[in-house]
């Protein structure tokens, strides 16, 4: 397998936040989905890619977003996209693509040295990842790097808590997978004998390895936004991570095609002053 190393950066677009309205405080029976939809989407006007980016950011950062299933989260994104024109959506996706660049100035990245140094002090159980870092090792880090480690573990534990995730304590992996046969049945096709491929997410405390079969890439569609939504729905990924993986596959030119091979995307996390970053640190064929 030819490994193609890249360093791609996906930023979280938009900076404005929408605080819960006092007028909504009296709503008792509203579900988290309904609250997010009402506060972040209903009545909003989208006249630019920045408007759309702010709505997506407000959805991702809403206080109740962790209480929404991946399927309902995708419905929220679809409703946000329905507020605007195909031209603005295309501009928004292009802006996401433009975020993929090699400039990592001002970033606190979980680099390979940090990952290797910390890994032996991280354990994985059914309850999630736990860090037991000696003071001597912590003192060797900057406060920003240590905070980045803690945030990364917290984010990984959100994935561990998802249903049907398989825990591999020895290898410190949390695994979720979907077979090609399942994808074909869901798309109204009869699985063939050779449809034995699997797409999966291996989550580690420091990031992800996302394995996508050629069948998965075919059904994901040709656009970054649509492919990201497919990954959110089928692989239980959070939207910013799915955007990173979809953008990498878009650059490889294999989304929505009859690709001859599946692909693996390796994503690590980092932090910058204005929000989280997801770095595509490796792309290779299966």
Coordinates of C-alpha atoms in Angstrom, one line a residue:
X1 CA 0.0 0.0 0.0
X2 CA 1.3 3.4 -0.9
X3 CA 0.9 5.7 2.0
X4 CA 0.4 9.3 1.1
X5 CA 1.1 11.6 4.1
X6 CA -0.7 14.9 4.1
X7 CA -1.2 17.6 6.7
X8 CA -4.7 19.0 6.3
X9 CA -6.4 21.3 8.6
X10 CA -10.1 21.6 9.1
X11 CA -11.3 24.7 11.0
X12 CA -14.6 25.2 12.6
X13 CA -16.3 28.0 10.7
X14 CA -18.1 30.8 12.3
X15 CA -17.6 32.5 15.6
X16 CA -20.9 33.8 16.8
X17 CA -22.9 31.9 19.4
X18 CA -26.6 31.9 20.1
X19 CA -27.4 31.9 23.8
X20 CA -30.7 30.1 24.8
X21 CA -33.4 32.7 24.7
X22 CA -35.1 33.6 28.0
X23 CA -38.4 33.3 26.1
X24 CA -37.7 29.6 25.6
X25 CA -37.1 28.9 29.3
X26 CA -40.7 28.2 29.8
X27 CA -40.7 25.4 27.3
X28 CA -40.7 22.1 29.3
X29 CA -41.8 19.4 26.9
X30 CA -39.5 20.4 24.0
X31 CA -37.0 17.8 23.0
X32 CA -33.3 18.7 22.6
X33 CA -33.8 18.4 18.8
X34 CA -36.7 20.8 18.9
X35 CA -34.8 23.3 21.1
X36 CA -31.7 23.3 18.8
X37 CA -33.9 23.6 15.7
X38 CA -35.9 26.5 17.2
X39 CA -32.9 28.4 18.6
X40 CA -30.4 27.8 15.8
X41 CA -32.4 27.3 12.6
X42 CA -36.1 28.4 12.7
X43 CA -36.6 31.9 11.3
X44 CA -32.9 32.4 10.3
X45 CA -32.0 34.0 7.0
X46 CA -29.0 32.7 5.1
X47 CA -27.6 35.1 2.6
X48 CA -24.0 34.1 2.6
X49 CA -21.6 31.3 3.3
X50 CA -20.7 33.0 6.6
X51 CA -24.4 32.9 7.6
X52 CA -24.5 29.2 6.9
X53 CA -21.2 28.6 8.7
X54 CA -22.5 30.4 11.8
X55 CA -25.6 28.3 11.9
X56 CA -23.6 25.0 11.6
X57 CA -21.3 26.2 14.4
X58 CA -24.2 27.2 16.6
X59 CA -25.7 23.7 16.1
X60 CA -22.4 22.0 17.0
X61 CA -21.8 24.1 20.1
X62 CA -25.4 24.1 21.4
X63 CA -25.6 23.0 25.1
X64 CA -27.9 20.1 24.2
X65 CA -26.1 18.8 21.1
X66 CA -24.7 15.8 23.1
X67 CA -28.3 14.7 23.8
X68 CA -29.1 14.4 20.1
X69 CA -28.6 11.2 18.1
X70 CA -26.3 11.2 15.1
X71 CA -29.4 10.7 12.9
X72 CA -31.2 13.7 14.3
X73 CA -28.0 15.7 14.2
X74 CA -27.8 15.1 10.4
X75 CA -31.5 16.2 10.1
X76 CA -30.5 19.5 11.8
X77 CA -27.7 20.0 9.2
X78 CA -30.2 19.2 6.3
X79 CA -32.6 21.8 7.7
X80 CA -29.8 24.3 7.9
X81 CA -28.8 23.7 4.3
X82 CA -32.4 24.0 3.2
X83 CA -32.4 27.7 4.2
X84 CA -30.2 28.7 1.3
X85 CA -29.3 28.2 -2.3
X86 CA -27.1 25.6 -4.0
X87 CA -24.7 28.5 -4.9
X88 CA -24.2 29.4 -1.2
X89 CA -23.8 25.8 -0.2
X90 CA -21.2 25.3 -2.9
X91 CA -19.4 28.4 -1.7
X92 CA -19.6 27.1 1.9
X93 CA -18.1 23.8 0.8
X94 CA -15.4 25.5 -1.1
X95 CA -14.5 27.5 2.0
X96 CA -14.2 24.2 3.9
X97 CA -11.9 22.9 1.3
X98 CA -9.8 26.1 1.4
X99 CA -9.3 25.4 5.1
X100 CA -7.3 22.4 4.2
X101 CA -3.8 23.9 4.2
X102 CA -0.4 23.2 5.7
X103 CA -0.3 26.3 7.9
X104 CA -0.3 25.2 11.5
X105 CA 0.8 28.5 13.0
X106 CA -0.6 29.1 16.5
X107 CA -1.8 25.5 16.8
X108 CA -1.3 23.3 19.8
X109 CA -1.1 20.0 18.0
X110 CA -1.1 16.5 19.5
X111 CA 2.1 15.6 17.6
X112 CA 3.6 12.1 17.4
X113 CA 6.1 12.9 20.2
X114 CA 3.3 13.9 22.6
X115 CA 1.2 10.9 21.6
X116 CA 4.0 8.5 22.2
X117 CA 4.9 10.1 25.6
X118 CA 1.4 10.1 26.9
X119 CA 0.1 6.8 25.5
X120 CA 1.5 4.5 28.2
X121 CA -0.4 6.4 30.8
X122 CA -3.8 6.1 29.2
X123 CA -6.1 3.1 29.8
X124 CA -9.4 2.2 28.1
X125 CA -12.3 0.4 29.8
X126 CA -16.0 0.2 29.1
X127 CA -16.3 3.5 31.0
X128 CA -13.9 5.2 28.6
X129 CA -10.4 6.5 28.4
X130 CA -8.6 7.5 31.7
X131 CA -5.4 9.4 32.1
X132 CA -3.0 8.7 34.9
X133 CA -0.1 11.0 34.0
X134 CA 2.8 11.3 36.4
X135 CA 3.6 14.8 37.6
X136 CA 7.1 14.6 36.1
X137 CA 5.7 13.9 32.6
X138 CA 3.0 16.6 33.0
X139 CA 5.7 19.2 34.0
X140 CA 7.5 18.5 30.7
X141 CA 4.5 19.8 28.7
X142 CA 3.2 23.3 28.2
X143 CA -0.2 24.0 29.7
X144 CA -1.6 24.3 26.2
X145 CA -0.4 20.8 25.3
X146 CA -1.7 19.3 28.5
X147 CA -5.1 20.9 27.9
X148 CA -5.1 19.5 24.4
X149 CA -4.5 16.0 25.7
X150 CA -7.4 16.3 28.2
X151 CA -9.8 17.7 25.6
X152 CA -8.8 14.9 23.2
X153 CA -9.6 12.2 25.7
X154 CA -12.9 13.9 26.5
X155 CA -13.9 13.9 22.8
X156 CA -12.9 10.3 22.4
X157 CA -15.0 9.3 25.4
X158 CA -18.1 10.8 23.6
X159 CA -17.6 8.2 20.9
X160 CA -17.0 5.4 23.4
X161 CA -20.4 6.2 24.9
X162 CA -22.2 5.5 21.6
X163 CA -24.3 2.4 21.3
X164 CA -22.8 -0.7 19.6
X165 CA -19.2 0.5 20.0
X166 CA -16.7 -2.4 20.6
X167 CA -14.1 -1.8 23.2
X168 CA -10.6 -3.3 22.7
X169 CA -8.9 -2.5 26.0
X170 CA -5.6 -4.1 25.0
X171 CA -5.1 -2.0 21.9
X172 CA -6.9 1.0 23.4
X173 CA -9.3 1.1 20.5
X174 CA -13.0 1.8 20.4
X175 CA -14.5 0.4 17.2
X176 CA -17.7 0.9 15.3
X177 CA -18.2 -0.8 11.9
X178 CA -20.8 -1.3 9.1
X179 CA -20.6 -4.0 6.4
X180 CA -20.9 -3.5 2.7
X181 CA -23.8 -5.9 2.7
X182 CA -25.7 -3.7 5.1
X183 CA -25.0 -0.6 3.0
X184 CA -26.2 -2.3 -0.1
X185 CA -29.5 -3.6 1.5
X186 CA -30.1 0.0 2.8
X187 CA -29.7 1.3 -0.8
X188 CA -32.1 -1.3 -2.2
X189 CA -29.4 -3.5 -3.8
X190 CA -28.9 -7.2 -3.3
X191 CA -25.5 -7.9 -1.7
X192 CA -23.2 -10.0 -3.9
X193 CA -20.9 -12.7 -2.6
X194 CA -17.9 -10.5 -3.0
X195 CA -19.6 -7.7 -0.9
X196 CA -17.6 -8.6 2.2
X197 CA -16.0 -5.2 2.8
X198 CA -16.3 -3.3 6.0
X199 CA -16.2 0.4 6.8
X200 CA -15.2 1.3 10.4
X201 CA -14.0 3.9 12.8
X202 CA -11.2 3.1 15.2
X203 CA -11.1 5.7 17.9
X204 CA -8.0 6.3 20.1
X205 CA -7.5 8.8 22.8
X206 CA -5.6 11.0 20.4
X207 CA -7.9 10.8 17.3
X208 CA -9.3 8.5 14.7
X209 CA -8.6 6.1 11.9
X210 CA -11.5 6.0 9.5
X211 CA -11.6 3.0 7.1
X212 CA -14.0 3.5 4.1
X213 CA -14.6 0.7 1.6
X214 CA -15.1 1.5 -2.1
X215 CA -18.8 0.6 -1.6
X216 CA -19.0 3.1 1.2
X217 CA -17.3 5.8 -0.9
X218 CA -19.7 5.1 -3.8
X219 CA -22.8 5.6 -1.6
X220 CA -21.4 8.6 0.2
X221 CA -22.1 10.8 -2.9
X222 CA -19.9 13.4 -4.7
X223 CA -20.2 16.5 -2.4
X224 CA -18.3 17.2 0.8
X225 CA -21.3 18.1 2.8
X226 CA -23.4 15.1 1.7
X227 CA -20.5 12.7 2.2
X228 CA -19.9 14.1 5.7
X229 CA -23.6 13.7 6.5
X230 CA -23.3 10.1 5.3
X231 CA -20.3 9.5 7.6
X232 CA -22.2 11.1 10.6
X233 CA -25.2 8.8 9.9
X234 CA -23.3 5.5 9.2
X235 CA -20.1 5.8 11.3
X236 CA -21.3 7.8 14.3
X237 CA -18.8 10.6 13.6
X238 CA -19.2 14.2 14.8
X239 CA -19.8 16.6 12.0
X240 CA -16.4 18.5 12.1
X241 CA -14.5 15.1 12.0
X242 CA -16.7 13.9 9.1
X243 CA -16.0 17.1 7.2
X244 CA -12.3 16.5 7.6
X245 CA -12.5 13.0 6.3
X246 CA -14.9 13.9 3.5
X247 CA -12.6 16.8 2.4
X248 CA -9.7 14.4 2.3
X249 CA -11.6 12.0 0.1
X250 CA -12.8 14.8 -2.1
X251 CA -9.2 15.9 -2.7
X252 CA -8.4 12.2 -3.6
X253 CA -11.3 12.3 -6.1
X254 CA -13.0 9.2 -4.9
X255 CA -16.3 10.4 -3.4
X256 CA -19.4 9.1 -5.3
X257 CA -17.2 7.2 -7.7
X258 CA -16.5 3.5 -8.5
X259 CA -13.2 3.7 -6.8
X260 CA -11.0 0.6 -7.2
X261 CA -9.8 0.7 -3.6
X262 CA -11.0 1.7 -0.2
X263 CA -9.2 4.4 1.8
X264 CA -8.1 5.1 5.3
X265 CA -7.9 8.6 6.8
X266 CA -6.0 9.2 10.0
X267 CA -7.1 12.2 12.0
X268 CA -5.5 13.8 15.0
X269 CA -6.7 16.7 17.1
X270 CA -5.3 20.0 17.9
X271 CA -6.4 23.3 19.5
X272 CA -6.1 26.9 18.5
X273 CA -7.2 30.1 20.2
X274 CA -10.6 30.2 18.3
X275 CA -11.7 26.6 18.4
X276 CA -10.8 22.9 17.8
X277 CA -9.0 21.7 14.8
X278 CA -8.9 18.3 13.2
X279 CA -5.8 17.4 11.3
X280 CA -5.8 14.8 8.5
X281 CA -2.3 13.4 9.2
X282 CA -2.4 10.5 6.8
X283 CA -4.3 9.1 3.8
X284 CA -3.6 5.7 2.3
X285 CA -5.3 3.1 0.2
X286 CA -6.5 -0.1 1.8

